[in-house]
Amino acid sequence: MDLKDFLDAKVEEYNQPDFITLDPISIPHKFSKKQDIEISGFIAAVLAWGQRKTIINKCLELFAMMDNSPHDFMLHHTENDLKPFLNFKHRTFNDIDTLYFIEFFTWYYRNHESLELAFLQGFSEDVDVMEKLLSNFHDFFFQLPEAPQRTRKHIATPKRKAACKRINMFLRWMVRHDDKGVDFGIWKTIQPSQLICPCDLHVDRVGRKLGLITRKQTDWITAIELTEKLRDFDPVDPVKYDFALFGLGVEEKF
């Protein structure tokens, strides 16, 4: 069996509804309204570091403070409703960061229908457009005058050479569409072929073992290198292999 066949088989094995339960993607799967999926998915992706169980519990705690209706909360909350968030913390993500995220989403959804638009600044059909989109999104997200300097570290950008694994993961959730029921595929402008593979610890390790990554460090160029190799296997939907690499790393300790 060649490497493509091996990885294709692993995609089939892991790109299944069973995958959802233990993964941060379970958070946006608790919602059906598009805007709730976007907000909860974005925040779950940003908070996705550390143990998966802790990440999920922290997200559940945060959205409970919004009565499990994040979009409605952004549109209608009062100053008083923000007080509970002063006690929210996950690793280095604290109350200052939480309140700015709420402020951004409040401003954004009072003016826009879908978060997709925020990721389309400078969009083109070029397969390599993602570096520009993620750099522009970072600037867009922090455009409000009160944007705290400390919060910038929570949204990665290729300008800082980051691999941007959490944002790439979020984009996979929103953009990829198949009949497996894991990724949502609710955004239609960015194409699956343009996505960059989320380069987390497990994907990185397995990618190196399989010879898909040669670069010593893990940064934006590494994520591009991995994705270009995966495009050789499937140019239309390269990041489906995220399931294979992640599954091999987490479930099989490959």
mmCIF file of C-alpha atoms in Angstrom:
data_model
loop_
_atom_site.group_PDB
_atom_site.id
_atom_site.type_symbol
_atom_site.label_atom_id
_atom_site.label_comp_id
_atom_site.label_asym_id
_atom_site.label_seq_id
_atom_site.Cartn_x
_atom_site.Cartn_y
_atom_site.Cartn_z
ATOM 1 C CA MET A 1 0.000 0.000 0.000
ATOM 2 C CA ASP A 2 1.462 3.384 -0.951
ATOM 3 C CA LEU A 3 1.304 6.421 1.344
ATOM 4 C CA LYS A 4 -1.729 7.979 -0.373
ATOM 5 C CA ASP A 5 -3.743 4.744 -0.050
ATOM 6 C CA PHE A 6 -2.667 4.389 3.589
ATOM 7 C CA LEU A 7 -3.721 7.969 4.424
ATOM 8 C CA ASP A 8 -6.966 7.682 2.438
ATOM 9 C CA ALA A 9 -7.877 4.630 4.531
ATOM 10 C CA LYS A 10 -7.102 6.552 7.737
ATOM 11 C CA VAL A 11 -9.259 9.502 6.606
ATOM 12 C CA GLU A 12 -12.160 7.065 6.178
ATOM 13 C CA GLU A 13 -11.486 5.640 9.639
ATOM 14 C CA TYR A 14 -11.302 8.955 11.526
ATOM 15 C CA ASN A 15 -13.545 11.319 9.528
ATOM 16 C CA GLN A 16 -16.601 9.904 11.314
ATOM 17 C CA PRO A 17 -19.207 11.265 13.763
ATOM 18 C CA ASP A 18 -17.443 9.325 16.586
ATOM 19 C CA PHE A 19 -14.553 11.767 16.140
ATOM 20 C CA ILE A 20 -16.714 14.673 17.320
ATOM 21 C CA THR A 21 -17.369 13.662 20.933
ATOM 22 C CA LEU A 22 -13.827 14.046 22.267
ATOM 23 C CA ASP A 23 -12.796 16.950 20.016
ATOM 24 C CA PRO A 24 -13.318 20.725 20.411
ATOM 25 C CA ILE A 25 -15.468 20.553 17.245
ATOM 26 C CA SER A 26 -18.123 19.072 19.569
ATOM 27 C CA ILE A 27 -18.739 22.646 20.822
ATOM 28 C CA PRO A 28 -20.076 24.186 17.585
ATOM 29 C CA HIS A 29 -21.950 20.901 16.986
ATOM 30 C CA LYS A 30 -24.149 21.819 19.970
ATOM 31 C CA PHE A 31 -25.666 24.626 17.870
ATOM 32 C CA SER A 32 -27.762 24.745 14.711
ATOM 33 C CA LYS A 33 -27.917 28.494 13.958
ATOM 34 C CA LYS A 34 -25.156 29.553 11.568
ATOM 35 C CA GLN A 35 -23.946 32.492 13.671
ATOM 36 C CA ASP A 36 -23.866 30.365 16.851
ATOM 37 C CA ILE A 37 -21.758 27.779 15.013
ATOM 38 C CA GLU A 38 -19.367 30.505 13.846
ATOM 39 C CA ILE A 39 -18.956 32.195 17.244
ATOM 40 C CA SER A 40 -18.703 28.985 19.286
ATOM 41 C CA GLY A 41 -16.438 27.381 16.682
ATOM 42 C CA PHE A 42 -14.094 30.343 16.569
ATOM 43 C CA ILE A 43 -13.791 30.587 20.340
ATOM 44 C CA ALA A 44 -13.432 26.798 20.750
ATOM 45 C CA ALA A 45 -10.627 26.798 18.164
ATOM 46 C CA VAL A 46 -8.832 29.715 19.848
ATOM 47 C CA LEU A 47 -9.076 27.998 23.255
ATOM 48 C CA ALA A 48 -7.924 24.661 21.813
ATOM 49 C CA TRP A 49 -4.702 24.086 23.614
ATOM 50 C CA GLY A 50 -4.060 21.681 26.457
ATOM 51 C CA GLN A 51 -6.140 18.593 27.199
ATOM 52 C CA ARG A 52 -9.158 18.194 24.934
ATOM 53 C CA LYS A 53 -11.451 17.433 27.885
ATOM 54 C CA THR A 54 -10.436 20.671 29.645
ATOM 55 C CA ILE A 55 -10.882 22.708 26.443
ATOM 56 C CA ILE A 56 -14.415 21.349 26.002
ATOM 57 C CA ASN A 57 -15.334 21.996 29.661
ATOM 58 C CA LYS A 58 -14.016 25.559 29.497
ATOM 59 C CA CYS A 59 -16.024 26.253 26.343
ATOM 60 C CA LEU A 60 -19.174 24.829 27.955
ATOM 61 C CA GLU A 61 -18.575 27.097 30.961
ATOM 62 C CA LEU A 62 -18.126 30.155 28.737
ATOM 63 C CA PHE A 63 -21.217 29.574 26.579
ATOM 64 C CA ALA A 64 -23.349 28.816 29.651
ATOM 65 C CA MET A 65 -22.618 32.436 30.662
ATOM 66 C CA MET A 66 -24.234 33.429 27.349
ATOM 67 C CA ASP A 67 -27.309 31.251 28.029
ATOM 68 C CA ASN A 68 -26.029 28.986 25.242
ATOM 69 C CA SER A 69 -27.124 31.530 22.629
ATOM 70 C CA PRO A 70 -23.886 33.324 21.705
ATOM 71 C CA HIS A 71 -25.257 35.246 18.714
ATOM 72 C CA ASP A 72 -28.289 36.458 20.651
ATOM 73 C CA PHE A 73 -25.987 37.393 23.529
ATOM 74 C CA MET A 74 -23.765 39.498 21.236
ATOM 75 C CA LEU A 75 -26.776 41.382 19.894
ATOM 76 C CA HIS A 76 -28.658 41.992 23.143
ATOM 77 C CA HIS A 77 -26.425 41.807 26.251
ATOM 78 C CA THR A 78 -26.217 44.650 28.757
ATOM 79 C CA GLU A 79 -23.184 45.954 30.645
ATOM 80 C CA ASN A 80 -24.342 43.965 33.685
ATOM 81 C CA ASP A 81 -24.364 40.707 31.696
ATOM 82 C CA LEU A 82 -20.585 41.026 31.228
ATOM 83 C CA LYS A 83 -19.723 40.722 34.943
ATOM 84 C CA PRO A 84 -19.482 36.893 35.081
ATOM 85 C CA PHE A 85 -16.811 36.966 32.357
ATOM 86 C CA LEU A 86 -14.438 38.754 34.735
ATOM 87 C CA ASN A 87 -13.871 35.322 36.300
ATOM 88 C CA PHE A 88 -13.241 33.413 33.076
ATOM 89 C CA LYS A 89 -9.761 32.035 32.430
ATOM 90 C CA HIS A 90 -8.245 29.247 30.338
ATOM 91 C CA ARG A 91 -4.474 28.964 30.528
ATOM 92 C CA THR A 92 -3.197 32.385 29.362
ATOM 93 C CA PHE A 93 -6.604 33.442 27.960
ATOM 94 C CA ASN A 94 -8.091 35.697 30.634
ATOM 95 C CA ASP A 95 -10.970 38.106 31.327
ATOM 96 C CA ILE A 96 -9.386 40.934 29.295
ATOM 97 C CA ASP A 97 -9.170 38.648 26.255
ATOM 98 C CA THR A 98 -12.692 37.304 26.794
ATOM 99 C CA LEU A 99 -14.216 40.777 27.017
ATOM 100 C CA TYR A 100 -12.431 41.927 23.862
ATOM 101 C CA PHE A 101 -13.672 38.871 21.941
ATOM 102 C CA ILE A 102 -17.206 39.705 23.093
ATOM 103 C CA GLU A 103 -16.705 43.346 22.125
ATOM 104 C CA PHE A 104 -15.470 42.393 18.655
ATOM 105 C CA PHE A 105 -18.324 39.939 18.011
ATOM 106 C CA THR A 106 -20.869 42.434 19.353
ATOM 107 C CA TRP A 107 -19.644 45.118 16.959
ATOM 108 C CA TYR A 108 -19.254 42.634 14.113
ATOM 109 C CA TYR A 109 -22.626 40.883 14.244
ATOM 110 C CA ARG A 110 -24.488 44.143 14.713
ATOM 111 C CA ASN A 111 -23.102 45.079 11.287
ATOM 112 C CA HIS A 112 -22.653 41.773 9.445
ATOM 113 C CA GLU A 113 -24.598 38.592 8.836
ATOM 114 C CA SER A 114 -21.779 36.010 8.834
ATOM 115 C CA LEU A 115 -18.200 35.809 10.120
ATOM 116 C CA GLU A 116 -17.117 34.535 6.709
ATOM 117 C CA LEU A 117 -16.892 38.107 5.440
ATOM 118 C CA ALA A 118 -14.184 38.887 8.021
ATOM 119 C CA PHE A 119 -11.992 36.206 6.415
ATOM 120 C CA LEU A 120 -12.508 37.468 2.869
ATOM 121 C CA GLN A 121 -10.452 40.681 3.042
ATOM 122 C CA GLY A 122 -8.273 40.454 -0.089
ATOM 123 C CA PHE A 123 -9.822 37.186 -1.286
ATOM 124 C CA SER A 124 -8.928 35.769 -4.699
ATOM 125 C CA GLU A 125 -9.279 32.329 -6.264
ATOM 126 C CA ASP A 126 -5.512 31.809 -6.057
ATOM 127 C CA VAL A 127 -4.756 28.524 -4.282
ATOM 128 C CA ASP A 128 -2.107 30.285 -2.155
ATOM 129 C CA VAL A 129 -4.361 33.103 -0.922
ATOM 130 C CA MET A 130 -4.521 31.965 2.720
ATOM 131 C CA GLU A 131 -1.413 33.808 3.911
ATOM 132 C CA LYS A 132 -2.987 37.098 2.821
ATOM 133 C CA LEU A 133 -6.417 36.208 4.259
ATOM 134 C CA LEU A 134 -5.092 35.267 7.694
ATOM 135 C CA SER A 135 -2.829 38.324 7.893
ATOM 136 C CA ASN A 136 -5.729 40.585 6.928
ATOM 137 C CA PHE A 137 -8.106 38.854 9.347
ATOM 138 C CA HIS A 138 -5.707 39.492 12.232
ATOM 139 C CA ASP A 139 -5.615 43.216 11.406
ATOM 140 C CA PHE A 140 -9.393 43.252 10.965
ATOM 141 C CA PHE A 141 -10.018 41.522 14.308
ATOM 142 C CA PHE A 142 -7.900 44.013 16.214
ATOM 143 C CA GLN A 143 -9.128 47.167 14.490
ATOM 144 C CA LEU A 144 -11.337 48.357 17.377
ATOM 145 C CA PRO A 145 -9.721 51.226 19.326
ATOM 146 C CA GLU A 146 -9.888 49.326 22.652
ATOM 147 C CA ALA A 147 -8.089 46.213 21.310
ATOM 148 C CA PRO A 148 -5.704 45.129 24.116
ATOM 149 C CA GLN A 149 -2.126 44.496 23.065
ATOM 150 C CA ARG A 150 -1.995 41.299 25.159
ATOM 151 C CA THR A 151 -4.935 39.718 23.290
ATOM 152 C CA ARG A 152 -3.099 39.772 19.938
ATOM 153 C CA LYS A 153 -1.100 36.674 20.885
ATOM 154 C CA HIS A 154 -4.311 34.612 20.844
ATOM 155 C CA ILE A 155 -4.935 35.163 17.136
ATOM 156 C CA ALA A 156 -1.996 33.857 15.121
ATOM 157 C CA THR A 157 -0.865 35.505 11.899
ATOM 158 C CA PRO A 158 1.583 34.434 9.174
ATOM 159 C CA LYS A 159 3.183 37.870 9.620
ATOM 160 C CA ARG A 160 4.612 36.530 12.885
ATOM 161 C CA LYS A 161 5.665 33.321 11.043
ATOM 162 C CA ALA A 162 3.127 31.336 13.119
ATOM 163 C CA ALA A 163 1.795 28.015 11.808
ATOM 164 C CA CYS A 164 -1.714 29.404 12.640
ATOM 165 C CA LYS A 165 -2.918 25.910 13.551
ATOM 166 C CA ARG A 166 -6.046 26.990 15.478
ATOM 167 C CA ILE A 167 -7.311 29.402 12.820
ATOM 168 C CA ASN A 168 -6.590 26.820 10.121
ATOM 169 C CA MET A 169 -8.527 24.257 12.153
ATOM 170 C CA PHE A 170 -11.478 26.650 12.502
ATOM 171 C CA LEU A 171 -11.434 27.286 8.748
ATOM 172 C CA ARG A 172 -11.429 23.541 8.100
ATOM 173 C CA TRP A 173 -14.584 23.254 10.224
ATOM 174 C CA MET A 174 -16.348 26.105 8.385
ATOM 175 C CA VAL A 175 -15.214 25.409 4.799
ATOM 176 C CA ARG A 176 -14.816 21.644 4.299
ATOM 177 C CA HIS A 177 -17.954 19.824 3.288
ATOM 178 C CA ASP A 178 -18.484 16.098 2.788
ATOM 179 C CA ASP A 179 -21.162 13.629 3.824
ATOM 180 C CA LYS A 180 -19.455 12.531 7.058
ATOM 181 C CA GLY A 181 -21.063 15.088 9.359
ATOM 182 C CA VAL A 182 -17.879 16.257 11.093
ATOM 183 C CA ASP A 183 -16.916 19.516 9.339
ATOM 184 C CA PHE A 184 -19.752 21.988 8.712
ATOM 185 C CA GLY A 185 -19.055 23.368 5.234
ATOM 186 C CA ILE A 186 -21.290 26.401 5.863
ATOM 187 C CA TRP A 187 -18.937 28.869 4.135
ATOM 188 C CA LYS A 188 -18.920 28.743 0.348
ATOM 189 C CA THR A 189 -16.448 31.380 -0.917
ATOM 190 C CA ILE A 190 -13.155 29.998 0.404
ATOM 191 C CA GLN A 191 -12.607 26.615 -1.242
ATOM 192 C CA PRO A 192 -11.349 23.444 0.512
ATOM 193 C CA SER A 193 -8.433 23.432 -1.959
ATOM 194 C CA GLN A 194 -7.232 26.769 -0.487
ATOM 195 C CA LEU A 195 -7.168 25.589 3.132
ATOM 196 C CA ILE A 196 -3.907 25.030 5.018
ATOM 197 C CA CYS A 197 -3.511 21.910 7.155
ATOM 198 C CA PRO A 198 -3.617 22.676 10.902
ATOM 199 C CA CYS A 199 -0.124 21.804 12.078
ATOM 200 C CA ASP A 200 -0.638 20.763 15.688
ATOM 201 C CA LEU A 201 1.752 18.665 17.777
ATOM 202 C CA HIS A 202 0.346 15.302 16.626
ATOM 203 C CA VAL A 203 -0.017 16.232 12.950
ATOM 204 C CA ASP A 204 3.504 17.678 12.980
ATOM 205 C CA ARG A 205 5.018 14.557 14.556
ATOM 206 C CA VAL A 206 3.241 12.111 12.232
ATOM 207 C CA GLY A 207 3.921 14.335 9.202
ATOM 208 C CA ARG A 208 7.636 14.175 9.947
ATOM 209 C CA LYS A 209 7.613 10.409 10.465
ATOM 210 C CA LEU A 210 5.922 9.954 7.091
ATOM 211 C CA GLY A 211 8.387 12.285 5.355
ATOM 212 C CA LEU A 212 5.729 14.929 4.604
ATOM 213 C CA ILE A 213 7.656 17.584 6.568
ATOM 214 C CA THR A 214 11.400 18.169 6.222
ATOM 215 C CA ARG A 215 11.678 21.627 7.794
ATOM 216 C CA LYS A 216 13.251 21.635 11.270
ATOM 217 C CA GLN A 217 10.983 24.186 12.990
ATOM 218 C CA THR A 218 7.206 24.329 12.961
ATOM 219 C CA ASP A 219 6.006 27.620 11.498
ATOM 220 C CA TRP A 220 3.924 29.017 8.626
ATOM 221 C CA ILE A 221 6.327 27.679 5.977
ATOM 222 C CA THR A 222 6.104 24.221 7.577
ATOM 223 C CA ALA A 223 2.299 24.302 7.360
ATOM 224 C CA ILE A 224 2.603 25.300 3.681
ATOM 225 C CA GLU A 225 5.145 22.514 3.029
ATOM 226 C CA LEU A 226 2.843 19.905 4.579
ATOM 227 C CA THR A 227 -0.222 21.193 2.729
ATOM 228 C CA GLU A 228 1.567 21.177 -0.631
ATOM 229 C CA LYS A 229 2.487 17.506 -0.089
ATOM 230 C CA LEU A 230 -1.141 16.744 0.806
ATOM 231 C CA ARG A 231 -2.312 18.564 -2.334
ATOM 232 C CA ASP A 232 -0.331 16.013 -4.341
ATOM 233 C CA PHE A 233 -2.636 13.350 -2.853
ATOM 234 C CA ASP A 234 -5.845 15.376 -3.244
ATOM 235 C CA PRO A 235 -5.646 18.849 -4.824
ATOM 236 C CA VAL A 236 -9.371 19.498 -4.256
ATOM 237 C CA ASP A 237 -9.519 18.620 -0.544
ATOM 238 C CA PRO A 238 -5.995 18.378 0.902
ATOM 239 C CA VAL A 239 -6.871 19.069 4.551
ATOM 240 C CA LYS A 240 -9.085 15.982 4.815
ATOM 241 C CA TYR A 241 -5.740 14.324 5.678
ATOM 242 C CA ASP A 242 -5.756 16.284 8.939
ATOM 243 C CA PHE A 243 -8.080 13.518 10.202
ATOM 244 C CA ALA A 244 -5.576 10.829 9.205
ATOM 245 C CA LEU A 245 -2.494 12.533 10.656
ATOM 246 C CA PHE A 246 -4.257 13.613 13.865
ATOM 247 C CA GLY A 247 -5.884 10.208 14.345
ATOM 248 C CA LEU A 248 -2.584 8.413 13.826
ATOM 249 C CA GLY A 249 -0.950 10.732 16.374
ATOM 250 C CA VAL A 250 -3.628 10.751 19.101
ATOM 251 C CA GLU A 251 -5.383 7.414 18.817
ATOM 252 C CA GLU A 252 -2.566 5.192 17.549
ATOM 253 C CA LYS A 253 0.423 7.054 19.034
ATOM 254 C CA PHE A 254 2.018 6.512 15.618
#
